[in-house]
Short mmCIF file of C-alpha atoms and ligand atoms in Angstrom, two decimals:
data_model
loop_
_atom_site.label_atom_id
_atom_site.label_comp_id
_atom_site.label_asym_id
_atom_site.label_seq_id
_atom_site.Cartn_x
_atom_site.Cartn_y
_atom_site.Cartn_z
CA MET U 1378 -28.65 -20.70 19.55
CA THR U 1379 -26.53 -17.74 20.72
CA GLU U 1380 -23.80 -16.09 18.67
CA GLN U 1381 -20.14 -16.07 19.67
CA PRO U 1382 -19.56 -13.28 22.25
CA TYR U 1383 -18.50 -9.87 21.01
CA ASP U 1384 -15.74 -7.86 22.64
CA ILE U 1385 -18.02 -4.84 22.75
CA ALA U 1386 -21.73 -4.32 21.99
CA ILE U 1387 -23.18 -0.84 21.62
CA VAL U 1388 -26.91 -0.21 21.98
CA GLY U 1389 -28.26 2.83 20.09
CA ALA U 1390 -27.35 3.85 16.55
CA GLY U 1391 -27.49 7.63 17.00
CA ALA U 1392 -24.43 9.75 16.28
CA VAL U 1393 -22.74 8.80 19.56
CA GLY U 1394 -23.39 5.04 19.31
CA LEU U 1395 -22.23 4.92 15.68
CA SER U 1396 -19.06 6.87 16.50
CA ALA U 1397 -18.28 4.59 19.43
CA ALA U 1398 -18.83 1.50 17.25
CA LEU U 1399 -16.52 2.87 14.55
CA ALA U 1400 -13.85 3.77 17.11
CA PHE U 1401 -13.81 0.23 18.55
CA ALA U 1402 -13.98 -1.49 15.16
CA ARG U 1403 -11.13 0.67 13.89
CA ASP U 1404 -8.99 -0.68 16.73
CA GLY U 1405 -9.78 -4.27 15.80
CA PHE U 1406 -12.37 -5.14 18.48
CA ARG U 1407 -15.13 -7.54 17.49
CA THR U 1408 -18.01 -5.11 17.77
CA ALA U 1409 -21.81 -5.25 17.54
CA LEU U 1410 -24.02 -2.19 17.05
CA VAL U 1411 -27.65 -2.69 18.05
CA GLY U 1412 -30.35 -0.31 16.78
CA GLY U 1413 -32.25 0.91 13.76
CA LEU U 1414 -31.02 3.92 11.83
CA ASP U 1415 -33.23 6.96 12.22
CA ALA U 1416 -33.14 8.81 8.90
CA ARG U 1417 -35.98 11.28 9.65
CA ARG U 1418 -34.98 14.84 8.82
CA ASP U 1419 -36.12 16.85 11.84
CA GLY U 1420 -34.26 20.09 11.09
CA ARG U 1421 -31.83 19.64 13.97
CA THR U 1422 -28.29 20.61 13.13
CA VAL U 1423 -25.21 20.05 15.25
CA ALA U 1424 -22.22 22.36 15.47
CA LEU U 1425 -19.26 19.98 15.70
CA LEU U 1426 -16.35 21.67 17.43
CA ASN U 1427 -12.73 21.23 16.43
CA GLY U 1428 -12.03 18.19 18.64
CA SER U 1429 -15.08 16.37 17.24
CA ILE U 1430 -13.89 17.05 13.68
CA ARG U 1431 -10.52 15.48 14.49
CA PHE U 1432 -12.32 12.45 15.91
CA LEU U 1433 -14.39 12.13 12.71
CA GLU U 1434 -11.18 12.47 10.70
CA ALA U 1435 -9.63 9.60 12.66
CA LEU U 1436 -12.78 7.54 11.98
CA GLY U 1437 -12.43 8.29 8.23
CA VAL U 1438 -15.85 9.99 8.10
CA TRP U 1439 -14.97 13.66 7.86
CA PRO U 1440 -13.99 13.86 4.13
CA LYS U 1441 -17.46 12.54 3.19
CA LEU U 1442 -19.27 14.83 5.62
CA ALA U 1443 -17.36 18.07 4.94
CA PRO U 1444 -19.21 19.02 1.71
CA ASP U 1445 -22.50 19.19 3.67
CA ALA U 1446 -21.08 21.21 6.58
CA ALA U 1447 -20.43 24.94 6.99
CA PRO U 1448 -17.45 26.34 8.92
CA LEU U 1449 -17.98 28.54 12.00
CA ALA U 1450 -15.15 31.05 11.74
CA THR U 1451 -16.72 33.78 13.89
CA MET U 1452 -19.02 33.60 16.89
CA GLY U 1453 -20.91 36.70 17.98
CA ILE U 1454 -22.89 37.36 21.15
CA VAL U 1455 -25.41 40.19 21.30
CA ASP U 1456 -26.99 41.08 24.65
CA ASP U 1457 -30.64 41.70 23.80
CA THR U 1458 -31.96 41.49 27.38
CA GLY U 1459 -32.54 45.21 27.85
CA SER U 1460 -30.54 44.94 31.09
CA LEU U 1461 -28.93 47.98 32.76
CA PHE U 1462 -25.58 46.21 32.53
CA ARG U 1463 -25.88 45.41 28.84
CA PRO U 1464 -22.35 45.02 27.40
CA PRO U 1465 -21.59 45.82 23.74
CA PRO U 1466 -21.70 42.91 21.24
CA VAL U 1467 -18.75 40.52 21.55
CA SER U 1468 -17.21 38.67 18.65
CA PHE U 1469 -14.66 35.83 18.62
CA SER U 1470 -12.63 34.77 15.59
CA SER U 1471 -11.15 31.28 15.27
CA HIS U 1472 -8.03 32.89 13.73
CA GLU U 1473 -7.21 34.35 17.15
CA ILE U 1474 -6.40 30.82 18.34
CA GLY U 1475 -4.81 29.72 15.07
CA LEU U 1476 -7.77 27.73 13.74
CA GLY U 1477 -9.53 28.13 10.39
CA ALA U 1478 -12.85 27.43 12.15
CA PHE U 1479 -14.12 26.74 15.68
CA GLY U 1480 -16.15 23.92 14.20
CA TRP U 1481 -18.60 22.94 11.49
CA ASN U 1482 -22.38 22.89 11.41
CA VAL U 1483 -24.24 20.01 9.74
CA GLU U 1484 -27.68 18.40 9.84
CA ASN U 1485 -27.73 15.66 12.49
CA THR U 1486 -29.37 13.23 10.06
CA THR U 1487 -26.61 13.75 7.48
CA LEU U 1488 -24.01 13.05 10.17
CA VAL U 1489 -25.81 9.83 11.18
CA GLU U 1490 -26.06 8.72 7.53
CA ARG U 1491 -22.34 9.22 6.88
CA LEU U 1492 -21.39 7.42 10.11
CA ALA U 1493 -23.67 4.52 9.13
CA GLU U 1494 -22.10 4.29 5.65
CA ALA U 1495 -18.66 4.06 7.26
CA ALA U 1496 -19.90 1.46 9.78
CA ARG U 1497 -21.12 -0.84 6.98
CA GLU U 1498 -17.56 -1.07 5.63
CA TYR U 1499 -16.04 -2.80 8.69
CA VAL U 1500 -16.03 -6.61 8.63
CA ASN U 1501 -15.52 -6.77 12.40
CA LEU U 1502 -18.57 -4.55 13.02
CA THR U 1503 -21.95 -6.31 12.94
CA ILE U 1504 -25.03 -4.08 12.71
CA LEU U 1505 -28.17 -5.58 14.26
CA SER U 1506 -31.15 -3.39 13.30
CA ARG U 1507 -33.22 -4.35 16.31
CA GLN U 1508 -34.49 -2.89 19.58
CA ALA U 1509 -32.80 -4.19 22.71
CA THR U 1510 -35.40 -5.26 25.27
CA GLY U 1511 -33.20 -6.50 28.10
CA PHE U 1512 -29.73 -6.35 29.61
CA GLU U 1513 -28.16 -8.74 32.08
CA THR U 1514 -24.72 -8.86 33.47
CA GLY U 1515 -22.54 -11.67 34.75
CA ASN U 1516 -18.96 -11.95 35.97
CA SER U 1517 -17.33 -12.46 32.59
CA LEU U 1518 -19.97 -11.38 30.07
CA ALA U 1519 -23.09 -9.24 29.72
CA SER U 1520 -26.04 -10.15 27.51
CA ILE U 1521 -28.52 -8.13 25.48
CA SER U 1522 -31.89 -9.62 24.60
CA PHE U 1523 -34.45 -8.79 21.92
CA ALA U 1524 -38.16 -9.31 21.46
CA ASP U 1525 -37.36 -11.26 18.29
CA GLY U 1526 -34.22 -13.34 17.79
CA PRO U 1527 -31.47 -14.78 19.99
CA LEU U 1528 -29.62 -12.75 22.62
CA ILE U 1529 -26.05 -11.61 22.14
CA LYS U 1530 -23.19 -11.54 24.65
CA ALA U 1531 -20.28 -9.15 25.02
CA GLY U 1532 -17.44 -8.37 27.41
CA LEU U 1533 -18.55 -4.73 27.53
CA VAL U 1534 -21.94 -3.20 26.69
CA VAL U 1535 -22.12 0.49 25.83
CA ALA U 1536 -25.43 2.26 26.43
CA ALA U 1537 -25.80 4.88 23.67
CA ASP U 1538 -29.58 4.57 23.77
CA GLY U 1539 -30.38 8.20 24.43
CA ARG U 1540 -31.97 10.20 27.23
CA ASN U 1541 -34.55 7.55 28.23
CA SER U 1542 -31.90 4.81 28.22
CA ARG U 1543 -33.48 1.48 28.99
CA LEU U 1544 -30.06 0.01 29.77
CA ARG U 1545 -29.30 2.73 32.33
CA GLN U 1546 -32.61 2.02 34.05
CA THR U 1547 -32.13 -1.75 33.97
CA ALA U 1548 -28.67 -1.35 35.51
CA GLY U 1549 -30.21 0.75 38.30
CA ILE U 1550 -28.06 3.84 37.66
CA ASN U 1551 -29.74 6.89 39.22
CA ALA U 1552 -30.59 9.82 36.97
CA ARG U 1553 -31.58 13.28 38.17
CA THR U 1554 -33.84 15.12 35.73
CA TRP U 1555 -35.01 18.72 35.66
CA SER U 1556 -36.89 21.01 33.32
CA TYR U 1557 -36.91 24.69 32.39
CA PRO U 1558 -39.93 26.93 31.75
CA GLN U 1559 -38.78 27.19 28.14
CA ALA U 1560 -38.86 25.40 24.79
CA ALA U 1561 -36.72 25.72 21.67
CA VAL U 1562 -38.14 26.44 18.23
CA THR U 1563 -35.83 24.98 15.57
CA ALA U 1564 -35.82 25.67 11.84
CA ILE U 1565 -33.63 25.67 8.78
CA LEU U 1566 -33.66 29.02 6.99
CA ALA U 1567 -32.66 30.51 3.66
CA HIS U 1568 -31.77 34.23 3.74
CA ASP U 1569 -30.83 37.13 1.48
CA ARG U 1570 -27.47 38.08 2.99
CA ASP U 1571 -24.30 36.00 3.41
CA HIS U 1572 -23.68 34.73 6.91
CA ARG U 1573 -19.92 35.07 6.35
CA GLU U 1574 -19.33 31.90 8.34
CA ALA U 1575 -20.49 33.69 11.49
CA SER U 1576 -22.82 32.27 14.09
CA THR U 1577 -24.68 34.83 16.21
CA GLU U 1578 -26.30 34.31 19.60
CA PHE U 1579 -28.78 36.95 20.79
CA HIS U 1580 -29.23 36.69 24.56
CA THR U 1581 -32.86 37.54 25.25
CA ARG U 1582 -34.70 37.63 28.55
CA HIS U 1583 -36.34 34.28 27.68
CA GLY U 1584 -33.21 32.46 26.49
CA PRO U 1585 -30.69 32.53 23.64
CA PHE U 1586 -31.75 32.94 19.98
CA THR U 1587 -28.97 31.43 17.88
CA LEU U 1588 -28.32 31.42 14.13
CA VAL U 1589 -25.66 29.00 12.90
CA PRO U 1590 -24.35 28.90 9.30
CA LEU U 1591 -25.12 26.09 6.87
CA PRO U 1592 -23.62 25.80 3.35
CA GLY U 1593 -24.77 28.59 1.00
CA ARG U 1594 -27.10 31.34 2.15
CA ARG U 1595 -28.71 29.08 4.73
CA SER U 1596 -28.60 28.89 8.51
CA SER U 1597 -30.10 26.83 11.28
CA LEU U 1598 -32.01 28.41 14.12
CA VAL U 1599 -32.40 27.40 17.75
CA TRP U 1600 -34.72 29.91 19.39
CA VAL U 1601 -35.05 29.28 23.11
CA THR U 1602 -37.99 31.18 24.56
CA SER U 1603 -40.83 30.81 27.06
CA ALA U 1604 -42.88 27.64 26.62
CA ALA U 1605 -45.99 29.68 25.75
CA GLU U 1606 -44.21 31.85 23.18
CA ALA U 1607 -42.58 28.78 21.62
CA GLN U 1608 -46.03 27.20 21.25
CA ARG U 1609 -47.31 30.38 19.61
CA LEU U 1610 -44.36 30.51 17.21
CA ALA U 1611 -44.74 26.83 16.39
CA GLY U 1612 -48.37 27.51 15.43
CA LEU U 1613 -47.45 30.19 12.84
CA ASP U 1614 -47.34 29.39 9.15
CA ASP U 1615 -43.93 29.43 7.45
CA GLY U 1616 -44.21 33.02 6.20
CA ALA U 1617 -45.24 34.47 9.57
CA LEU U 1618 -42.56 32.49 11.43
CA ALA U 1619 -39.88 33.66 8.96
CA ARG U 1620 -40.92 37.29 9.56
CA ALA U 1621 -40.83 36.81 13.34
CA ILE U 1622 -37.34 35.32 13.05
CA GLU U 1623 -36.11 38.17 10.86
CA ARG U 1624 -37.41 40.69 13.42
CA GLN U 1625 -35.74 38.90 16.33
CA ALA U 1626 -32.48 38.69 14.30
CA GLN U 1627 -32.63 42.47 13.75
CA SER U 1628 -32.52 41.72 9.97
CA LEU U 1629 -28.89 40.66 10.36
CA LEU U 1630 -29.20 38.23 7.43
CA GLY U 1631 -31.91 40.09 5.51
CA ALA U 1632 -35.22 38.52 4.55
CA MET U 1633 -35.72 34.94 5.75
CA ARG U 1634 -37.52 31.93 4.30
CA ILE U 1635 -38.20 28.60 6.06
CA ASP U 1636 -36.19 26.08 4.05
CA GLY U 1637 -36.50 22.73 5.80
CA PRO U 1638 -38.26 20.98 8.66
CA ARG U 1639 -39.25 22.91 11.80
CA GLY U 1640 -39.25 21.58 15.36
CA LEU U 1641 -40.29 22.36 18.92
CA VAL U 1642 -38.08 20.93 21.68
CA PRO U 1643 -38.90 21.14 25.41
CA MET U 1644 -35.95 22.27 27.53
CA SER U 1645 -34.77 19.80 30.10
CA GLY U 1646 -31.67 18.38 31.70
CA MET U 1647 -30.47 15.09 33.13
CA SER U 1648 -27.37 13.96 34.95
CA VAL U 1649 -26.34 10.60 36.39
CA ASP U 1650 -24.48 9.79 39.59
CA ARG U 1651 -22.14 7.36 37.79
CA TYR U 1652 -21.20 6.52 34.20
CA TRP U 1653 -20.91 2.77 34.58
CA SER U 1654 -22.02 -0.37 36.33
CA GLN U 1655 -20.77 -3.92 35.95
CA ARG U 1656 -19.83 -4.41 32.25
CA LEU U 1657 -21.87 -1.38 31.21
CA ALA U 1658 -20.70 2.14 30.20
CA LEU U 1659 -23.02 5.07 29.51
CA VAL U 1660 -22.24 7.51 26.66
CA GLY U 1661 -24.00 10.50 25.06
CA GLU U 1662 -27.50 11.42 26.17
CA ALA U 1663 -27.80 8.18 28.11
CA ALA U 1664 -25.34 9.91 30.49
CA HIS U 1665 -26.15 13.63 30.26
CA VAL U 1666 -28.75 15.92 28.73
CA PHE U 1667 -28.85 19.68 28.74
CA PRO U 1668 -30.52 22.46 26.79
CA PRO U 1669 -29.40 23.14 23.20
CA ILE U 1670 -27.31 26.16 24.21
CA GLY U 1671 -23.67 26.66 23.26
CA ALA U 1672 -23.34 23.61 20.96
CA GLN U 1673 -22.24 21.28 23.73
CA GLY U 1674 -24.42 18.13 23.88
CA LEU U 1675 -23.17 16.02 21.00
CA ASN U 1676 -19.61 17.29 21.33
CA LEU U 1677 -19.64 16.02 24.89
CA GLY U 1678 -21.17 12.71 23.73
CA LEU U 1679 -18.43 12.25 21.13
CA ARG U 1680 -15.85 12.94 23.84
CA ASP U 1681 -17.47 10.15 25.91
CA ALA U 1682 -17.10 7.74 22.96
CA ALA U 1683 -13.48 8.75 22.29
CA ALA U 1684 -12.56 8.61 26.00
CA LEU U 1685 -14.13 5.17 26.44
CA ARG U 1686 -12.19 3.99 23.41
CA ASP U 1687 -8.93 5.24 25.04
CA ALA U 1688 -9.73 3.44 28.32
CA VAL U 1689 -10.49 0.19 26.46
CA VAL U 1690 -7.39 0.39 24.23
CA ASP U 1691 -5.19 1.04 27.30
CA ALA U 1692 -6.80 -1.86 29.17
CA SER U 1693 -6.15 -4.22 26.25
CA ALA U 1694 -2.54 -3.10 25.96
CA GLU U 1695 -2.08 -3.88 29.67
CA GLY U 1696 -3.82 -7.25 29.42
CA ARG U 1697 -6.97 -6.09 31.24
CA GLU U 1698 -10.50 -6.74 30.04
CA PRO U 1699 -12.40 -3.95 28.23
CA GLY U 1700 -15.37 -4.43 30.57
CA SER U 1701 -13.48 -4.70 33.87
CA ASP U 1702 -14.35 -2.43 36.78
CA GLU U 1703 -10.88 -0.90 36.58
CA THR U 1704 -11.30 0.05 32.91
CA LEU U 1705 -14.71 1.57 33.55
CA SER U 1706 -13.53 3.50 36.62
CA GLN U 1707 -10.77 4.96 34.47
CA TYR U 1708 -13.42 6.01 31.94
CA GLN U 1709 -15.48 7.69 34.65
CA ARG U 1710 -12.46 9.55 36.06
CA GLY U 1711 -11.76 10.96 32.60
CA ARG U 1712 -15.30 12.19 32.01
CA ASP U 1713 -16.57 13.48 35.32
CA LEU U 1714 -15.11 16.99 35.37
CA ASP U 1715 -15.79 17.75 31.68
CA VAL U 1716 -19.46 16.75 31.93
CA ARG U 1717 -20.02 18.56 35.23
CA LEU U 1718 -18.38 21.77 34.02
CA ARG U 1719 -20.40 21.92 30.78
CA THR U 1720 -23.67 21.05 32.49
CA THR U 1721 -23.13 23.79 35.08
CA ALA U 1722 -22.01 26.39 32.50
CA VAL U 1723 -25.03 25.87 30.23
CA ASP U 1724 -27.43 25.79 33.17
CA SER U 1725 -25.95 28.95 34.76
CA LEU U 1726 -25.99 30.98 31.53
CA ASN U 1727 -29.61 30.03 30.94
CA ARG U 1728 -30.64 30.84 34.52
CA THR U 1729 -28.88 34.24 34.61
CA LEU U 1730 -30.80 35.20 31.46
CA LEU U 1731 -34.09 34.12 32.98
CA SER U 1732 -33.57 35.59 36.44
CA GLY U 1733 -33.67 39.26 35.42
CA LEU U 1734 -31.92 40.05 38.74
CA LEU U 1735 -29.42 42.87 38.59
CA PRO U 1736 -26.56 40.94 40.29
CA ALA U 1737 -26.97 38.12 37.77
CA ASP U 1738 -27.11 40.61 34.89
CA PHE U 1739 -24.04 42.36 36.26
CA LEU U 1740 -22.06 39.12 36.47
CA ARG U 1741 -23.04 38.07 32.96
CA GLY U 1742 -22.30 41.55 31.58
CA ALA U 1743 -18.96 41.76 33.41
CA GLY U 1744 -18.03 38.31 32.13
CA LEU U 1745 -18.74 39.30 28.54
CA LEU U 1746 -16.85 42.58 28.94
CA ALA U 1747 -13.84 40.73 30.34
CA LEU U 1748 -14.01 38.34 27.39
CA SER U 1749 -14.08 41.31 25.00
CA ASN U 1750 -11.14 43.11 26.48
CA ILE U 1751 -8.72 40.64 28.05
CA GLY U 1752 -6.86 38.92 25.20
CA PRO U 1753 -5.34 35.94 27.08
CA LEU U 1754 -8.68 35.23 28.79
CA ARG U 1755 -10.48 35.39 25.44
CA ARG U 1756 -8.05 32.94 23.88
CA ALA U 1757 -8.13 30.57 26.88
CA VAL U 1758 -11.94 30.51 26.82
CA MET U 1759 -12.00 29.94 23.06
CA ARG U 1760 -9.52 27.05 23.31
CA GLU U 1761 -11.40 25.48 26.21
CA GLY U 1762 -14.64 25.92 24.27
CA VAL U 1763 -13.46 23.81 21.32
CA LEU U 1764 -11.71 21.13 23.38
CA PRO U 1765 -10.99 20.73 27.12
CA HIS U 1766 -7.42 21.61 27.99
CA VAL U 1767 -6.96 18.64 30.32
CA GLY U 1768 -7.71 15.05 29.40
CA ALA U 1769 -8.81 15.43 25.77
CA PRO U 1770 -9.18 11.96 24.24
CA ARG U 1771 -6.30 10.96 21.99
CA LEU U 1772 -8.28 10.73 18.74
CA MET U 1773 -9.39 14.34 19.32
CA GLN U 1774 -5.84 15.63 19.56
CA GLY U 1775 -5.06 14.83 15.94
CA ALA U 1776 -2.85 11.86 16.94
CA ALA U 1777 -4.48 8.87 15.26
CA ALA U 1778 -3.30 6.48 17.96
C1 LIG X 1338 -32.43 21.62 18.89
C2 LIG X 1338 -31.15 20.96 19.28
C3 LIG X 1338 -29.93 21.48 18.81
C4 LIG X 1338 -28.73 20.88 19.19
N1 LIG X 1338 -27.56 21.42 18.74
C5 LIG X 1338 -26.40 20.86 19.11
C6 LIG X 1338 -25.15 21.40 18.66
O1 LIG X 1338 -25.09 22.39 17.91
N2 LIG X 1338 -23.99 20.79 19.05
C7 LIG X 1338 -24.01 19.72 19.90
O2 LIG X 1338 -22.93 19.22 20.24
N3 LIG X 1338 -25.18 19.17 20.33
C8 LIG X 1338 -26.36 19.71 19.96
N4 LIG X 1338 -27.53 19.16 20.40
C9 LIG X 1338 -27.51 17.95 21.23
C10 LIG X 1338 -27.35 16.70 20.37
O3 LIG X 1338 -28.30 16.73 19.32
C11 LIG X 1338 -27.51 15.44 21.22
O4 LIG X 1338 -26.60 15.52 22.29
C12 LIG X 1338 -27.18 14.19 20.43
O5 LIG X 1338 -27.95 14.09 19.26
C13 LIG X 1338 -27.41 12.96 21.29
O6 LIG X 1338 -26.95 11.85 20.56
P1 LIG X 1338 -27.06 10.39 21.18
O7 LIG X 1338 -26.49 9.48 20.11
O8 LIG X 1338 -26.47 10.33 22.54
O9 LIG X 1338 -28.62 10.14 21.38
P2 LIG X 1338 -29.77 9.94 20.30
O10 LIG X 1338 -29.54 10.75 19.09
O11 LIG X 1338 -31.06 10.12 21.05
O12 LIG X 1338 -29.62 8.41 19.87
C14 LIG X 1338 -30.06 7.35 20.67
C15 LIG X 1338 -30.37 6.18 19.74
O13 LIG X 1338 -30.65 5.02 20.52
C16 LIG X 1338 -31.76 4.35 19.94
N5 LIG X 1338 -32.36 3.48 20.96
C17 LIG X 1338 -33.03 3.88 22.07
N6 LIG X 1338 -33.42 2.78 22.77
C18 LIG X 1338 -32.97 1.70 22.07
C19 LIG X 1338 -33.07 0.29 22.28
N7 LIG X 1338 -33.72 -0.22 23.34
N8 LIG X 1338 -32.52 -0.56 21.37
C20 LIG X 1338 -31.87 -0.05 20.29
N9 LIG X 1338 -31.75 1.27 20.04
C21 LIG X 1338 -32.29 2.14 20.92
C22 LIG X 1338 -32.66 5.47 19.43
O14 LIG X 1338 -33.55 5.00 18.45
C23 LIG X 1338 -31.59 6.43 18.84
O15 LIG X 1338 -31.27 6.06 17.53
C24 LIG X 1338 -28.74 19.74 20.03
C25 LIG X 1338 -29.96 19.21 20.48
C26 LIG X 1338 -31.15 19.81 20.12
C27 LIG X 1338 -32.44 19.23 20.63
#
């Protein structure tokens, strides 16, 4: 026996899928969320920028997450490439654009746990802790099937099932993937000195080395370096790795201690040629993947969820179906530029660091110098960094509508 159709079914209970489910349930849609909760602590933290915090506020999650998050009030960039065109360190303060913080850094698992707690409180949100095995689409409904148990039907299915999205593949949406000759070493650290709510990115010849504040005298590290060096670092014991990190950080935060799980993440990217097919919308890493540089991936994924919610709410208000082609084209129009710009920016920064070519070094150095010295440009870049100027989803603008 099949259940009554849902308005919207989301597959994947990561941070993006949970946020999308909450956004639809909050607006009264009969919603299903398919997927098991992954509560493994892997040491990955996410810096949630200002727009994402407003979205979490609108979803009622932020007050419960805030105690576990640290504000990012200052962002520093240090050119450690040894290039001829090495500019002096650049620092940005959120106060320059009238914000108390650019964003907040929190462990990804904590974020997922708080989102899941909020999801359990909605009566119109059903959580099905199962793996989806199939997806089929018809004119009026799509269906999701499981290895065990009856299938479910919905007017719109949202693929939030991550970079290897089964739904994307089943729907035949093309994905272009690429890789970099690098990997990222991740760790959570305790240190002697206060971070003063400052995140610092050292640009090295092998990629950025970034320290991001956590509550107390703790920080998270994403150290992008050559694949071989990352393997070597990953093989060190905690004490030796902590010393290597302190050296690379030029003792900025004093002595370091590993204070949580460590990870090793290969660097790759993925982009799709469209964000939807009949009755299916892609969000989060099902739609785009890029290296963990510049705190962009999840922020972009949350913007997908909030933008899809806007398109669906508008469609309903105009008497259109949430899963109609028109609704989904509107969603794609709203996301295309944002995703392409961020993917290109992260890719270009990474490649100019790796190239070692003087023209590339010059351009990067000149860009940083301009950011240091030209006030309006600095402020425009900072504002655009926390939320796109054009087309920001409504729940990210602080208007809970
Ligand atoms: C080291 C590192 C640091 C990062 N730092 C930042 C940062 O500071 N800021 C930022 O914005 N981003 C950051 N990112 C990127 C960010 O972590 C990702 O963009 C984000 O976690 C992706 O979330 P998602 O929900 O789209 O995918 P996922 O977290 O991969 O979730 C997908 C979910 O779908 C489930 N699933 C898959 N298939 C099925 C199925 N068939 N049925 C049911 N469920 C299924 C999976 O089990 C999983 O729970 C970082 C990434 C890394 C690696």
